[in-house]
């Protein structure tokens, strides 16, 4: 009888869905799109608004188009680009020309294989440019962490501004084929041409 009760209890416990503290999801097409982000990993439970589609993570992917995604106060997003990258990049932020009334900041980290290095901090009133040249790249992921000031959610709720830094697009420089590779290929092509010429 005890085995039957234990079996029923185990079956009941296993049928209850697990509750996670955060819903981390990844969306996007992947692949390479002229250096623009093609996948984004984010926390669906982060504090962000819904007005103007700012809770749609796909708005941060591809070229800038005026649509944006709010990272969420204190939250992070990971972006990938379909290729390893290094060098210079740009974050296109949307504040509708009123950055002084909506101060927003983001910390930038570049990562490879899950290890991240701090790149710097940007404000929404800057040109959005960053440089990875001084770091040990190439990288496969760019992590953006919201560092915006937060006063009170009730003030922000009434204006539809909940989520801090807004991402319209992010573009990086893909790692080019090394010059030595091009030189080797042209040398092999020249050697093959000379060899054919000698046989003729």
XYZ file of C-alpha atoms in Angstrom:
200
model
C 0.000 0.000 0.000
C 2.843 2.407 0.797
C 4.369 1.848 -2.667
C 1.046 2.813 -4.260
C 0.841 6.066 -2.232
C 4.452 6.956 -3.033
C 3.860 6.279 -6.750
C 0.766 8.514 -6.764
C 2.626 11.287 -4.938
C 5.551 11.105 -7.408
C 3.160 11.208 -10.381
C 1.381 14.250 -8.925
C 4.647 16.122 -8.286
C 5.945 15.357 -11.775
C 2.758 16.673 -13.396
C 3.156 20.163 -11.840
C 5.023 22.478 -14.250
C 8.304 23.906 -13.042
C 8.373 27.662 -12.436
C 11.469 29.485 -13.649
C 12.650 32.772 -12.167
C 13.453 34.175 -15.609
C 12.406 33.229 -19.096
C 15.542 33.485 -21.230
C 14.756 33.066 -24.923
C 16.627 33.394 -28.208
C 15.036 34.623 -31.412
C 16.244 35.541 -34.884
C 17.177 34.083 -38.225
C 20.911 33.596 -37.650
C 23.287 33.833 -40.587
C 25.162 36.935 -41.708
C 23.395 40.180 -42.718
C 26.024 42.833 -43.582
C 27.278 42.862 -39.988
C 23.871 43.513 -38.380
C 22.692 41.403 -35.435
C 20.720 38.336 -36.548
C 19.926 36.662 -33.193
C 19.098 38.058 -29.768
C 18.927 36.287 -26.400
C 16.956 38.162 -23.732
C 14.920 37.860 -20.528
C 11.185 38.043 -21.252
C 10.550 38.983 -17.597
C 12.765 42.108 -17.657
C 11.092 45.415 -16.810
C 10.216 47.006 -20.174
C 7.235 48.790 -21.709
C 4.937 47.628 -24.486
C 4.201 50.964 -26.209
C 5.335 51.225 -29.868
C 6.270 47.507 -29.913
C 9.271 48.120 -27.645
C 8.836 44.634 -26.149
C 9.406 42.951 -29.556
C 12.997 41.654 -29.505
C 13.024 41.231 -33.301
C 13.054 45.042 -33.574
C 16.744 44.971 -32.526
C 17.705 42.704 -35.443
C 18.729 43.776 -38.940
C 19.348 47.314 -40.210
C 17.985 50.377 -38.416
C 14.378 51.167 -39.251
C 13.040 53.285 -36.367
C 11.539 50.264 -34.563
C 13.275 49.358 -31.326
C 13.546 46.913 -28.436
C 14.010 48.002 -24.823
C 16.676 45.970 -23.064
C 14.898 46.297 -19.698
C 16.206 48.175 -16.640
C 19.344 46.393 -15.408
C 18.816 43.520 -17.833
C 21.148 42.225 -20.565
C 20.800 40.984 -24.119
C 23.242 38.877 -26.123
C 23.502 39.536 -29.869
C 25.160 37.366 -32.506
C 25.920 38.244 -36.108
C 26.432 34.975 -37.999
C 30.225 35.471 -38.163
C 33.046 36.277 -35.786
C 33.720 39.999 -35.486
C 36.303 42.505 -34.311
C 37.168 46.152 -34.920
C 34.563 48.891 -34.919
C 30.816 48.753 -34.491
C 27.756 50.933 -33.969
C 24.692 50.694 -31.745
C 21.694 52.531 -33.189
C 19.552 53.784 -30.286
C 16.104 55.404 -30.568
C 15.094 58.236 -28.252
C 13.103 60.221 -30.806
C 15.481 63.211 -30.610
C 14.878 63.872 -26.901
C 17.842 62.195 -25.204
C 18.211 64.885 -22.514
C 14.749 64.081 -21.101
C 15.278 60.315 -21.336
C 18.888 59.602 -20.237
C 19.719 55.986 -21.090
C 23.026 54.146 -20.830
C 24.365 50.747 -21.835
C 27.471 48.760 -20.865
C 29.036 46.861 -23.771
C 30.802 43.505 -23.444
C 32.355 41.430 -26.234
C 32.512 37.681 -25.789
C 33.870 34.514 -27.295
C 32.995 31.028 -26.070
C 31.103 32.449 -23.080
C 33.990 34.632 -21.804
C 33.272 38.373 -21.924
C 35.452 41.498 -21.800
C 34.192 44.967 -20.904
C 34.318 47.305 -23.916
C 32.839 50.525 -22.532
C 29.707 52.475 -21.710
C 27.534 54.435 -24.146
C 24.836 57.030 -23.591
C 21.813 57.468 -25.842
C 23.074 60.940 -26.790
C 26.402 59.610 -28.147
C 27.111 58.552 -31.737
C 26.781 54.876 -30.727
C 30.236 53.905 -31.972
C 32.494 51.437 -30.151
C 35.860 49.849 -30.942
C 36.978 46.307 -30.116
C 40.439 46.668 -31.698
C 42.297 46.851 -28.380
C 40.735 43.620 -27.106
C 41.745 40.019 -27.683
C 39.220 39.038 -30.399
C 37.699 37.888 -32.598
C 34.353 37.652 -30.826
C 31.108 35.743 -31.393
C 28.708 37.605 -29.052
C 28.033 41.210 -28.062
C 26.373 41.631 -24.646
C 24.554 44.878 -23.899
C 23.589 45.562 -20.275
C 21.259 48.429 -19.440
C 22.858 50.935 -17.039
C 20.117 53.611 -17.188
C 19.051 55.478 -14.052
C 15.750 54.289 -12.638
C 13.647 56.596 -10.472
C 10.237 54.990 -9.929
C 8.210 52.535 -11.957
C 4.967 54.471 -11.391
C 6.409 57.594 -13.051
C 7.746 55.546 -15.926
C 4.554 53.467 -16.299
C 2.347 56.496 -16.943
C 4.572 57.594 -19.849
C 5.120 54.130 -21.334
C 8.878 54.262 -20.693
C 9.870 51.247 -18.650
C 12.845 49.568 -20.168
C 15.904 51.790 -20.320
C 18.219 51.641 -23.333
C 16.487 51.129 -26.694
C 18.123 49.125 -29.514
C 17.093 49.780 -33.113
C 20.082 47.952 -34.645
C 23.650 46.878 -33.904
C 26.302 46.523 -36.596
C 29.805 45.080 -36.274
C 32.763 44.477 -38.584
C 33.090 40.828 -39.590
C 36.592 39.394 -39.313
C 38.043 39.561 -42.840
C 39.966 36.759 -44.492
C 43.592 37.427 -43.475
C 45.777 39.097 -46.099
C 48.114 36.103 -45.933
C 45.233 33.891 -47.106
C 44.619 36.056 -50.179
C 48.356 36.175 -50.871
C 48.620 32.389 -50.635
C 45.653 31.879 -52.978
C 47.047 34.302 -55.578
C 50.488 32.652 -55.334
C 49.010 29.200 -55.899
C 47.037 30.512 -58.870
C 50.185 32.043 -60.394
C 52.149 28.811 -59.860
C 49.397 26.805 -61.571
C 49.396 29.233 -64.518
C 53.196 28.973 -64.886
C 53.047 25.209 -64.735
C 50.482 25.095 -67.564
C 52.560 27.512 -69.577
C 55.712 25.341 -69.286
C 53.810 22.228 -70.440
C 52.548 23.994 -73.593
